[in-house]
Structures are given as C-alpha cells and as structure tokens.
PDB file of C-alpha atoms in Angstrom:
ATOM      1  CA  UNK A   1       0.000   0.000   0.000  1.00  0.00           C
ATOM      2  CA  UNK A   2       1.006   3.666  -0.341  1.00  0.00           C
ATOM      3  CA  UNK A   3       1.654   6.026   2.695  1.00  0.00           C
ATOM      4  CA  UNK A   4      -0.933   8.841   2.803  1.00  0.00           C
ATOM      5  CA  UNK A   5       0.439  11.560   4.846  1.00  0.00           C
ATOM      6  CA  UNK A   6      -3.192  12.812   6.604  1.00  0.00           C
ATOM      7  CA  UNK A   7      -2.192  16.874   5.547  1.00  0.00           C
ATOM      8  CA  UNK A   8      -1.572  15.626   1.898  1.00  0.00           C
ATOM      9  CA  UNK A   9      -3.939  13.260   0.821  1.00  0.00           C
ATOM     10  CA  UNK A  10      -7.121  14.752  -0.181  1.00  0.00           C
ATOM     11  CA  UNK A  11      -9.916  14.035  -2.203  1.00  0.00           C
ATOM     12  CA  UNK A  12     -11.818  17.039  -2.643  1.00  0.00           C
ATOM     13  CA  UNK A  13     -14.954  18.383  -4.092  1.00  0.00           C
ATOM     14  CA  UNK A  14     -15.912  21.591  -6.331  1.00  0.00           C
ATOM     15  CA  UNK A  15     -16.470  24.799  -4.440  1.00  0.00           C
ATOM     16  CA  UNK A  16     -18.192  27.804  -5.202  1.00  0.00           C
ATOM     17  CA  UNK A  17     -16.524  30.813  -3.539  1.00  0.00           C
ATOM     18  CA  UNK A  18     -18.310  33.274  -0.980  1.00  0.00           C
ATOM     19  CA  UNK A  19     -18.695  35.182  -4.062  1.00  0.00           C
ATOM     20  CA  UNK A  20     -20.790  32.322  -5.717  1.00  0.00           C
ATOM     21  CA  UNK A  21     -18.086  32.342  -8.479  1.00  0.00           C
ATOM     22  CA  UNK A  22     -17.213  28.810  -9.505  1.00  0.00           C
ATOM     23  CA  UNK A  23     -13.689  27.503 -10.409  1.00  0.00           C
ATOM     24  CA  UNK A  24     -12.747  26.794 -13.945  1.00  0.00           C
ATOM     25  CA  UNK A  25     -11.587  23.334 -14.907  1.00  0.00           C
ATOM     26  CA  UNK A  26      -8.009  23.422 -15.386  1.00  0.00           C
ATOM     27  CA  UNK A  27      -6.631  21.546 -18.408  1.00  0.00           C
ATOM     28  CA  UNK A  28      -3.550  19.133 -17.916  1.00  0.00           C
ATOM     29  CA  UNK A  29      -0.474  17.824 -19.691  1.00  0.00           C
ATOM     30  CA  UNK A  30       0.409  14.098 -18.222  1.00  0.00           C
ATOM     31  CA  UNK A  31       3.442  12.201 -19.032  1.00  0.00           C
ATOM     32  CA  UNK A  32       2.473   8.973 -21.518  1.00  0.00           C
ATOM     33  CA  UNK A  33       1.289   5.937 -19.462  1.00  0.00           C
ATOM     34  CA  UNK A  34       3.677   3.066 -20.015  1.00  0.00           C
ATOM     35  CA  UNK A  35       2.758  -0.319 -21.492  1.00  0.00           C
ATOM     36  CA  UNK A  36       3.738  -1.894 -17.845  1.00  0.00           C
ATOM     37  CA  UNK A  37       1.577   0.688 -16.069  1.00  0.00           C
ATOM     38  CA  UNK A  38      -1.385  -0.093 -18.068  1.00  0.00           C
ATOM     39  CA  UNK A  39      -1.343  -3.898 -17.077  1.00  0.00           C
ATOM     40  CA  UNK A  40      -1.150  -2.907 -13.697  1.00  0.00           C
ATOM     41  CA  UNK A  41      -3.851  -0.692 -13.941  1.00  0.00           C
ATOM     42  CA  UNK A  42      -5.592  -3.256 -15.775  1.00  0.00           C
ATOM     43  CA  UNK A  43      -4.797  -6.336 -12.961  1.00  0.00           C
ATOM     44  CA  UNK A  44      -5.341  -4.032 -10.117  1.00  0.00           C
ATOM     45  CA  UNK A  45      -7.722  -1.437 -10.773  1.00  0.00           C
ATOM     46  CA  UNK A  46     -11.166  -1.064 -10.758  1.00  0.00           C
ATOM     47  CA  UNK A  47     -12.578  -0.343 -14.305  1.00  0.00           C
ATOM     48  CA  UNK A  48      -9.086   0.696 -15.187  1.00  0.00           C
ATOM     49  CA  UNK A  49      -9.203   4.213 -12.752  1.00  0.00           C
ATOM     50  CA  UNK A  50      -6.740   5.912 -10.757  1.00  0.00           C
ATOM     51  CA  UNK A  51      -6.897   8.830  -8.104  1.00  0.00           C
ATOM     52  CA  UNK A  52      -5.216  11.703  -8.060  1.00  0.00           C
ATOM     53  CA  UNK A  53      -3.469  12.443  -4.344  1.00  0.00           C
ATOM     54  CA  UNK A  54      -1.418  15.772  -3.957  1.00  0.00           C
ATOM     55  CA  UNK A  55      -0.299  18.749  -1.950  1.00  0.00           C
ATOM     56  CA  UNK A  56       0.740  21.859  -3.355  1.00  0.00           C
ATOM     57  CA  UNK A  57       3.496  24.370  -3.105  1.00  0.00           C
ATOM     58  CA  UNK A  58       3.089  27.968  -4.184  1.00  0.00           C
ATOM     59  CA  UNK A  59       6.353  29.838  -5.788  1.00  0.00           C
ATOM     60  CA  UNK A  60       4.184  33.159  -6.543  1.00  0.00           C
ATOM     61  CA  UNK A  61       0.891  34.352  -7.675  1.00  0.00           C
ATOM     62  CA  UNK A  62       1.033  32.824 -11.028  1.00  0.00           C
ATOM     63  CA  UNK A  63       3.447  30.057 -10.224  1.00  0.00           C
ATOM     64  CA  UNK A  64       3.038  26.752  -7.800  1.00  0.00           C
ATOM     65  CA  UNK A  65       3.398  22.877  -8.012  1.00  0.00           C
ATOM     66  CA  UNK A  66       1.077  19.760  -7.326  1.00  0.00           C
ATOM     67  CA  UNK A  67       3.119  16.456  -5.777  1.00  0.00           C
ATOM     68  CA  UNK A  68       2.221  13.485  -5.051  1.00  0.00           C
ATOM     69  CA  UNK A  69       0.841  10.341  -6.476  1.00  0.00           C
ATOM     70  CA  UNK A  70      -1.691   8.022  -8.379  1.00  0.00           C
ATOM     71  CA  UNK A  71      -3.504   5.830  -6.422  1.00  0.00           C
ATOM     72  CA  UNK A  72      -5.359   2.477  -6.436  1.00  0.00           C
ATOM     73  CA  UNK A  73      -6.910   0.657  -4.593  1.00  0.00           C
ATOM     74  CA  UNK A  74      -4.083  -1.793  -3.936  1.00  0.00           C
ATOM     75  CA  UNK A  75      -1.478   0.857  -3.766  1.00  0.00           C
ATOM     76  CA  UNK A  76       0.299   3.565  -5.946  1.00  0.00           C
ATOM     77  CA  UNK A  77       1.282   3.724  -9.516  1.00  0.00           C
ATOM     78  CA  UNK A  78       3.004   6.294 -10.070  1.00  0.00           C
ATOM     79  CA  UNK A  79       4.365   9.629  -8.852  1.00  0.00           C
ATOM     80  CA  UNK A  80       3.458  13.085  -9.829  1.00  0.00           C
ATOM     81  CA  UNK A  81       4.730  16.694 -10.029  1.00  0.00           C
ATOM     82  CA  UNK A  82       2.856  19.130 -11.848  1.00  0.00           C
ATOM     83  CA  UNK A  83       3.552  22.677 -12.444  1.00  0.00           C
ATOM     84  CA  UNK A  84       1.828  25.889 -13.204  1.00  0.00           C
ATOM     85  CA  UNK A  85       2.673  29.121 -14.458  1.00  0.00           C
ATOM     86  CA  UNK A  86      -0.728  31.116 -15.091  1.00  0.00           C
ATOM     87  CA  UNK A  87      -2.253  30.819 -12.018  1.00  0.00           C
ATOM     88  CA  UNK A  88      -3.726  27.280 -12.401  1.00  0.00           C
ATOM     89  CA  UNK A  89      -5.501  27.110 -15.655  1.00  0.00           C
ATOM     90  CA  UNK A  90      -2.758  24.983 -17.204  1.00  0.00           C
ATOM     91  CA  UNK A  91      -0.540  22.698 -15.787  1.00  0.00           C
ATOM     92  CA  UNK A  92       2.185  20.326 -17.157  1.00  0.00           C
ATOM     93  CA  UNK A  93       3.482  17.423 -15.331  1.00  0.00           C
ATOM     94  CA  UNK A  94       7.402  18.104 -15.632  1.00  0.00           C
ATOM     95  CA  UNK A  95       9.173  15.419 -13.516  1.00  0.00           C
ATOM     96  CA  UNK A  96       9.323  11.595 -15.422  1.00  0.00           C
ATOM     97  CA  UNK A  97       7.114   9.614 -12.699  1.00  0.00           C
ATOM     98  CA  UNK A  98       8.798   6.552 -10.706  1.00  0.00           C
ATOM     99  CA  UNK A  99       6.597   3.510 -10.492  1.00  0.00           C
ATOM    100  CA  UNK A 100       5.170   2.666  -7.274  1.00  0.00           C
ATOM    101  CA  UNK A 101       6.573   5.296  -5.494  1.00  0.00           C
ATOM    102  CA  UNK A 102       4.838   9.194  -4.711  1.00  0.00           C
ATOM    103  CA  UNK A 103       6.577  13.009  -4.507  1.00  0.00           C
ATOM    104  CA  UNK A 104       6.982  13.139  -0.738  1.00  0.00           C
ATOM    105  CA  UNK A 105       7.948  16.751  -0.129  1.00  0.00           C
ATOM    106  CA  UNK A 106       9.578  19.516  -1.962  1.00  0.00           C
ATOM    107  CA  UNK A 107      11.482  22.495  -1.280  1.00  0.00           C
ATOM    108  CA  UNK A 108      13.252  25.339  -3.061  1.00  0.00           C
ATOM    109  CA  UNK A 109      16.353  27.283  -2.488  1.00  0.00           C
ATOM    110  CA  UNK A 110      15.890  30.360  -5.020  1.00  0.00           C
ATOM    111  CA  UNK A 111      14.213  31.009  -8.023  1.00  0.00           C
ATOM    112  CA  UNK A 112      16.582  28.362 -10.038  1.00  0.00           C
ATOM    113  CA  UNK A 113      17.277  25.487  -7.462  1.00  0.00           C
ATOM    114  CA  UNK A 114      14.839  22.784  -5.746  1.00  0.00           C
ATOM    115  CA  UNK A 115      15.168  18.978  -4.507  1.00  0.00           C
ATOM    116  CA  UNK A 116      12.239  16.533  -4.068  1.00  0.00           C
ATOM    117  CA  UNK A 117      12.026  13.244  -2.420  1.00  0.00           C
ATOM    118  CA  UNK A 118      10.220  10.461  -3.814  1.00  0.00           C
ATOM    119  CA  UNK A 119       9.741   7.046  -1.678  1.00  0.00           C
ATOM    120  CA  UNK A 120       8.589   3.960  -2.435  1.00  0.00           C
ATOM    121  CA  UNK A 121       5.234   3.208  -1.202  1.00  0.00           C
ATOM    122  CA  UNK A 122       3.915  -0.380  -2.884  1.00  0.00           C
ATOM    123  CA  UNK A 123       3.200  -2.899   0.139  1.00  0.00           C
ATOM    124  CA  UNK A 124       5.598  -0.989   2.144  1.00  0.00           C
ATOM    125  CA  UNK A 125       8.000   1.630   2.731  1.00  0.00           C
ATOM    126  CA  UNK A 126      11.202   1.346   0.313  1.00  0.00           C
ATOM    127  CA  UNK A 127      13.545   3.303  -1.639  1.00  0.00           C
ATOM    128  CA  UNK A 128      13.825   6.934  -1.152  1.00  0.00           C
ATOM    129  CA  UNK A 129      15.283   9.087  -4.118  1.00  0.00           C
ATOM    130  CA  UNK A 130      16.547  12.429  -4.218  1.00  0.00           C
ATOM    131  CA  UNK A 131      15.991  14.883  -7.462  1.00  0.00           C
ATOM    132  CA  UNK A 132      16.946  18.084  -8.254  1.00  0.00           C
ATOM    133  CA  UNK A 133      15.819  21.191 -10.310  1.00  0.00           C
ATOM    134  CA  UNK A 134      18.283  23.583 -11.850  1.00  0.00           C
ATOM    135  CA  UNK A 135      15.540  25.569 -14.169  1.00  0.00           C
ATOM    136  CA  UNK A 136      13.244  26.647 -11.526  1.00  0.00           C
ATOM    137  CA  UNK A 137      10.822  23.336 -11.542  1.00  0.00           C
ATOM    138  CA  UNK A 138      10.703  22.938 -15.464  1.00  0.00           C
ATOM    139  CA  UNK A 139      13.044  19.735 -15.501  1.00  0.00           C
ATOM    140  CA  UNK A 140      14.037  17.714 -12.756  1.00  0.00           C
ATOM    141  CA  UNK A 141      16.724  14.915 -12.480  1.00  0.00           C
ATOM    142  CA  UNK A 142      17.622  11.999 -10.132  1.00  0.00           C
ATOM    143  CA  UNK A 143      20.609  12.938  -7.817  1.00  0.00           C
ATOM    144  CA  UNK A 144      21.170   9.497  -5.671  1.00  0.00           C
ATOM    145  CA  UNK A 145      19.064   6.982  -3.006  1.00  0.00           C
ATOM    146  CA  UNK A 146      19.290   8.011   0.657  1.00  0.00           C
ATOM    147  CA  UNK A 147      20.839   5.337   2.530  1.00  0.00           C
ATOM    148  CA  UNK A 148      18.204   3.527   5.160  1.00  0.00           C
ATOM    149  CA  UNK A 149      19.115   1.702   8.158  1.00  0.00           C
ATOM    150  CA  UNK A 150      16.271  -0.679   7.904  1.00  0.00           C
ATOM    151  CA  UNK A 151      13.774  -0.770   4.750  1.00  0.00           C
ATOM    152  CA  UNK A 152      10.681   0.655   6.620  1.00  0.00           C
ATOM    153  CA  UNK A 153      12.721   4.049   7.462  1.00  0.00           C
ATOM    154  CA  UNK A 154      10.547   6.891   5.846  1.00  0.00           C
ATOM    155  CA  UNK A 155      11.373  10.175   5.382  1.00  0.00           C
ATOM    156  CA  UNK A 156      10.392  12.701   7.981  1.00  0.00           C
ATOM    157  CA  UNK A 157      11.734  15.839   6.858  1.00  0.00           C
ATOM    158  CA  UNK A 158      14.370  17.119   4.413  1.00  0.00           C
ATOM    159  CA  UNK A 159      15.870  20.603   4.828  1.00  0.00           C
ATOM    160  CA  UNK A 160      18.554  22.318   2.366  1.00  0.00           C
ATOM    161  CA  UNK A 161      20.549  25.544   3.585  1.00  0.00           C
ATOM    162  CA  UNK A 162      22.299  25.485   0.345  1.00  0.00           C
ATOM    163  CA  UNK A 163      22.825  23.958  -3.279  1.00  0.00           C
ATOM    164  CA  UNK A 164      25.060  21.662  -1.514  1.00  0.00           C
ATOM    165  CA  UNK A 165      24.501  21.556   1.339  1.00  0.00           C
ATOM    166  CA  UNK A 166      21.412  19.408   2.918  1.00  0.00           C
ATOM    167  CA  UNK A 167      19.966  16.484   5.258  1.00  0.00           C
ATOM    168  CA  UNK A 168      17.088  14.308   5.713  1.00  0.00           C
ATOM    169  CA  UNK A 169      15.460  12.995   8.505  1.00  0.00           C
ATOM    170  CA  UNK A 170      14.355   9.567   8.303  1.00  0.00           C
ATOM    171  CA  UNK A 171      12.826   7.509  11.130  1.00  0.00           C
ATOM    172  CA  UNK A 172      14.198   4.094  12.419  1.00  0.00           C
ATOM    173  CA  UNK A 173      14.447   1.626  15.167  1.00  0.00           C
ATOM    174  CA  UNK A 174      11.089   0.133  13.900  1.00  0.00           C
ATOM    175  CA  UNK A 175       9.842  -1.775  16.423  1.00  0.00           C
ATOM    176  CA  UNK A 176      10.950   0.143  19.491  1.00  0.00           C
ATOM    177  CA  UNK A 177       8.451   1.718  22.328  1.00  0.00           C
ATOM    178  CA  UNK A 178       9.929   5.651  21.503  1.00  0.00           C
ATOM    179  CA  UNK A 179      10.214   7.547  18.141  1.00  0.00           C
ATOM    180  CA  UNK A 180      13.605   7.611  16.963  1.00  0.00           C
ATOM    181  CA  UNK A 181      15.420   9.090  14.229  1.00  0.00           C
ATOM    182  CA  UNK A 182      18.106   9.549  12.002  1.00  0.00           C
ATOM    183  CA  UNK A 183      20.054  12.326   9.740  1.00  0.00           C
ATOM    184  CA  UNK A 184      21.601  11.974   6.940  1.00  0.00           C
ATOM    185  CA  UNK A 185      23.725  15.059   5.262  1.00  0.00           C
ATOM    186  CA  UNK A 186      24.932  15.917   2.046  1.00  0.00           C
ATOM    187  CA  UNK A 187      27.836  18.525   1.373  1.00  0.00           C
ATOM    188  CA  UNK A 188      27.953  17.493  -2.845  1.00  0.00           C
ATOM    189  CA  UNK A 189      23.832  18.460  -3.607  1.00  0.00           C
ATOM    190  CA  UNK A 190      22.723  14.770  -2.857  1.00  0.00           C
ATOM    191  CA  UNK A 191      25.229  13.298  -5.201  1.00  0.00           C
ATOM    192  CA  UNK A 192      26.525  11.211  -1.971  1.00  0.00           C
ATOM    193  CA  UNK A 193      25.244  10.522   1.659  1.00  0.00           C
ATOM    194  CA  UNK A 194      26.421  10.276   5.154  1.00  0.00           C
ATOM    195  CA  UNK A 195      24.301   8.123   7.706  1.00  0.00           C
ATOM    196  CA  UNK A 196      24.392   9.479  11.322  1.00  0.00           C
ATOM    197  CA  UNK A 197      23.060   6.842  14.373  1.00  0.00           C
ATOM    198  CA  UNK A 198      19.856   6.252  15.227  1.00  0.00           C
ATOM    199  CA  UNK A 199      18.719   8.428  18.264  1.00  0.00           C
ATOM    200  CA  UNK A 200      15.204   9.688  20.219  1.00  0.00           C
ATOM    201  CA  UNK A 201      13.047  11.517  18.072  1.00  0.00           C
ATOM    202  CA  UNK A 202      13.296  14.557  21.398  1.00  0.00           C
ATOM    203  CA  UNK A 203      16.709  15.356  20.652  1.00  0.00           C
ATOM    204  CA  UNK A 204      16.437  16.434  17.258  1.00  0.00           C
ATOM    205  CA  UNK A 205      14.775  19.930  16.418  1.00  0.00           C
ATOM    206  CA  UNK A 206      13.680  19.805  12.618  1.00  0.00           C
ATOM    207  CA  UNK A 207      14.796  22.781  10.485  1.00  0.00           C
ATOM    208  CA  UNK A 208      11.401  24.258   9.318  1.00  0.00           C
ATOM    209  CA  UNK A 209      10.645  25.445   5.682  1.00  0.00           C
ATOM    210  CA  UNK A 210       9.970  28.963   4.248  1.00  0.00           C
ATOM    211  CA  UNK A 211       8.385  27.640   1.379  1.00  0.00           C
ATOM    212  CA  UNK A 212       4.659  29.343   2.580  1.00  0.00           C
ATOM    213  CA  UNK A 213       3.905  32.016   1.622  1.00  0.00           C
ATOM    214  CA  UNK A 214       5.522  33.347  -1.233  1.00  0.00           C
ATOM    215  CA  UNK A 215       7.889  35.787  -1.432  1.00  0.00           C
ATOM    216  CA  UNK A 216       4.623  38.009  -3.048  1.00  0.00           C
ATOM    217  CA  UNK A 217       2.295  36.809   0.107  1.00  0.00           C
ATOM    218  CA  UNK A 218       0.660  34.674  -2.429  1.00  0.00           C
ATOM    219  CA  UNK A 219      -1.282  32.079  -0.412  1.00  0.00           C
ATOM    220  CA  UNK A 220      -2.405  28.380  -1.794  1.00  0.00           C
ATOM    221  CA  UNK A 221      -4.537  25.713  -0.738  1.00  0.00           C
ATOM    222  CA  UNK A 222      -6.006  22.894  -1.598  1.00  0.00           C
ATOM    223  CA  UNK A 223     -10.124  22.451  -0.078  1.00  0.00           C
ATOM    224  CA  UNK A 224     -10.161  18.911   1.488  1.00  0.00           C
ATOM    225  CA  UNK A 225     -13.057  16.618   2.010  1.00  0.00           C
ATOM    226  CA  UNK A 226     -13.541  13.340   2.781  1.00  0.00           C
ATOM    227  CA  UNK A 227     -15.026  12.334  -0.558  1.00  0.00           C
ATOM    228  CA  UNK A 228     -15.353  14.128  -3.682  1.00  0.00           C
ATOM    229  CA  UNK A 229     -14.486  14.240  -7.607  1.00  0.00           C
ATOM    230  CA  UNK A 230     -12.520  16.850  -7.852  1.00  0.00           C
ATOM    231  CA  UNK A 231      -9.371  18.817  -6.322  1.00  0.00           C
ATOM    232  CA  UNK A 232     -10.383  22.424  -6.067  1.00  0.00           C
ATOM    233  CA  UNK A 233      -7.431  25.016  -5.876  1.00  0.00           C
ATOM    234  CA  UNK A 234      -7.362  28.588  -3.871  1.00  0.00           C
ATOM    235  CA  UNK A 235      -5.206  31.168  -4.136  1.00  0.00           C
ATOM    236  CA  UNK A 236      -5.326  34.397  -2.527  1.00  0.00           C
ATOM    237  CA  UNK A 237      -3.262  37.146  -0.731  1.00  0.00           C
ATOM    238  CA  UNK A 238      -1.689  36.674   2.978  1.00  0.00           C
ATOM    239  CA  UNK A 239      -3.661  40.012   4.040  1.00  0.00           C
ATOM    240  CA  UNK A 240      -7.033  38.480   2.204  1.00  0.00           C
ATOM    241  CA  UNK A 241      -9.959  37.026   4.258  1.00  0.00           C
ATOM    242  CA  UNK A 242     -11.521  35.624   1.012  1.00  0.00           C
ATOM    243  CA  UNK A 243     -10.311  31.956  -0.200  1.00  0.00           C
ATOM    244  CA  UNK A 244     -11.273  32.140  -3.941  1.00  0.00           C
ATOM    245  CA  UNK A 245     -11.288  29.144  -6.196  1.00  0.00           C
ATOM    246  CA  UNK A 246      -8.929  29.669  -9.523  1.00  0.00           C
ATOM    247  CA  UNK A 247      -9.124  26.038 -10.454  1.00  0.00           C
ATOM    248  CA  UNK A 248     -10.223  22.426 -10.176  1.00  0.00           C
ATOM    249  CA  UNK A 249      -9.121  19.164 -11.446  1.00  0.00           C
ATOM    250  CA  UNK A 250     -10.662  16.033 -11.505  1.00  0.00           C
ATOM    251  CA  UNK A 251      -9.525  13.327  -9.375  1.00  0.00           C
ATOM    252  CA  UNK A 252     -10.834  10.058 -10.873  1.00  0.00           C
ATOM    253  CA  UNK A 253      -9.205   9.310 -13.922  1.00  0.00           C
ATOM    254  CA  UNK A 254      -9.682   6.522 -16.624  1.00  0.00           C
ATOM    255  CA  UNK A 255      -6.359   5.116 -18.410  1.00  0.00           C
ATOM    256  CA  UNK A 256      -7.085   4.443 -22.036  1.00  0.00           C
ATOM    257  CA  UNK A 257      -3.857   3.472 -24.271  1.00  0.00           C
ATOM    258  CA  UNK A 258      -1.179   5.665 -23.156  1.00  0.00           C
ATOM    259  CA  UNK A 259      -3.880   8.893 -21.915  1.00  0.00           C
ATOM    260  CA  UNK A 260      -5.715  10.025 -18.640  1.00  0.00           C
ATOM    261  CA  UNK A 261      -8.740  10.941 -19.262  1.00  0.00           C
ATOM    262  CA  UNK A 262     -11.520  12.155 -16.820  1.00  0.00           C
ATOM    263  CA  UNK A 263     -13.178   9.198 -15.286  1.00  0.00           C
ATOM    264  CA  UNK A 264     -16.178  11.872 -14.292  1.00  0.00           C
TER     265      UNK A 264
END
C-alpha cells in the first residue's frame, strides 16, 4: 500500500466561492502511461481508474506545483509533479514519474534550485530518491538513493541551507516503544550521503521550511473533504480574508492506451 500523509492526501470536491463564483476546470499535460503501467492498472484497478493524491506548493501568484501520487486501490502507480505558471488554468506534469513510489515533499532554495524526495510506497516503505531542479521546476533529475538503516525508514523531513549543502530525517528503530530518528547530510547536492546513528526523536529539532507564503504573500490551498471528484485550488493574498477558487481538477481518472482521461 502507499503512505498517505493525513495533511496531503485529499480528495476534494468543487467549491463555489463566498462570491458564488465557480472555479474553472483546469486543463492538464500528463506524461504517456507506459505499457507496464497499463497492465497494472488493468490487474489491479477497478474499471481501469486511478486517483489523483497531492499537496501543493506555491512559488508566486502565477506560479506553484502539485506532488504526489496516483492511487489504487491496492497501492500507488506512479508519482506526480505538476507545475503551473498562469495561475492554475494549465498545468504540465514536468518530472518523469517513478513507479510505485509518490513526490513526498519539496522544497526550493531560489528562483533556479529545488530537490524533491520520492519514496517507495507499494506494500511498504522502500527506496527513497533524491531529485533536483536547476531551471526553476521545469526539468528535474535523479541525484542518488538516501541510505536507510532498515527498509521501513521513511522520510520525515528534508531541509537544504544550500545547493550543496542538505539532510534528511528519516525515522528508524522500527519496532521500538519511543520515536527515533536519524540524519543523513549531504555537502555534494545529494550526489553522496552520510548516515548518522539512530537516536530519540526529542533530541532532534527539525529545520522548518519557508516555502509558505511566497515571497509576493501569495497564499495556496487545496479544499479537502472526505469524498469528492474533484481537487479544487485557492489562491489568494496573505492580508485576504476571502479563499477564492482559480481552479479544479478532476480526481478520478480513466487510463485508455497511453492517456488520462476524466473518469467523471
């Protein structure tokens, strides 16, 4: 099965502002389904549908990314990182999805320079990748695997103070009464790893990220609810009361040869 973190997986539902001004569909650009993720979605799901699960990260008023992954029933197919640059109308998916696995978390450094991790989530924690972004989000490309102690270690948090410079939290001692946890650090942008021991969760303080909001006060959010058919985006200002819709996607979706298409 796949690892839904509770603030990130949503399935949401279409929303009509205090305004009574409804969201536009957004129109998206997925990668190609593969011939191998086809006949999984055709063993595993039902009448060949997956779900959409993401978070998002704002970069300004106009810019912001969706991560995450495509779920079944069984588990995940696929990761996914989409990106906008018009305030949500369009978006392109821009990083080449790893099987079985989901976008964990995401941070940038500037305007130019970003890592993602993306774990392993089929029937069990597993590998966790690093990649990086040198355009600003347009391209993204596999750095290395962070070295686990013990293949259910997941990533807790990952926290860059430069473009080579970085660590990652990961949990371990599975089994054990207390949380503990582990850091790894990079001083070559995730090219190469150094595992520190395994210690109590207390007495570790984990760096926090400046990633919300923007440097514009730009605010996003994604409306959660327990069930729904669509993902419905806001965006507003940090000094705004008002939470108006600029988008919504659907969140069912129906693989047909190598295309998504709404399931709805």
């Amino acid at each position: 099965m796949y690892f839904p973190k509770p603030l990130l997986v949503i399935a949401l539902f279409t929303l009509c502002c205090t305004l009574g001004v409804s969201a536009q569909n957004a129109i998206i650009s997925f990668k190609p389904v593969t011939s191998d993720e086809r006949e999984i979605v055709q063993d595993l799901a039902e009448n060949n549908t997956v779900s959409l699960y993401v978070d998002i990260l704002g970069r300004s008023h106009l810019e912001a990314f969706l991560y995450g992954v495509w779920g079944m029933g069984p588990g995940p197919l696929r990761s996914v990182l989409l990106r906008t640059r018009d305030g949500g109308k369009t978006w392109r998916e821009v990083m080449t999805p790893v099987g079985s696995s989901q976008v964990w978390e995401m941070q940038f450094l500037n305007a130019k320079t970003g890592f993602a991790l993306v774990l392993f989530t089929m029937e069990g924690p597993g590998e966790v990748q690093l990649f990086r972004t040198l355009d600003g989000g347009a391209t993204w490309t596999r750095r290395a695997a962070i070295p686990k102690s013990d293949h259910s270690d997941v990533p807790v948090r990952m926290y860059f103070t430069s473009a080579q410079q970085g660590e990652v939290y990961l949990s371990c001692n599975p089994g054990a009464d207390a949380e503990y946890l582990m850091r790894q650090n990079t001083t070559n942008g995730g090219k190469t790893w150094k595992k520190g021991p395994c210690q109590l969760a207390d007495t570790f303080t984990l760096p926090q990220h400046s990633n919300h909001p923007t440097k514009d006060l730009t605010m996003w959010e994604l409306k959660k609810t327990e069930h729904g058919a669509h993902i419905t985006i806001l965006r507003y200002r940090a000094t705004e009361q008002q939470k108006p819709p600029v988008a919504r996607l659907h969140r069912v979706w129906k693989v047909v040869g190598k295309h998504l298409y709404p399931a709805e």
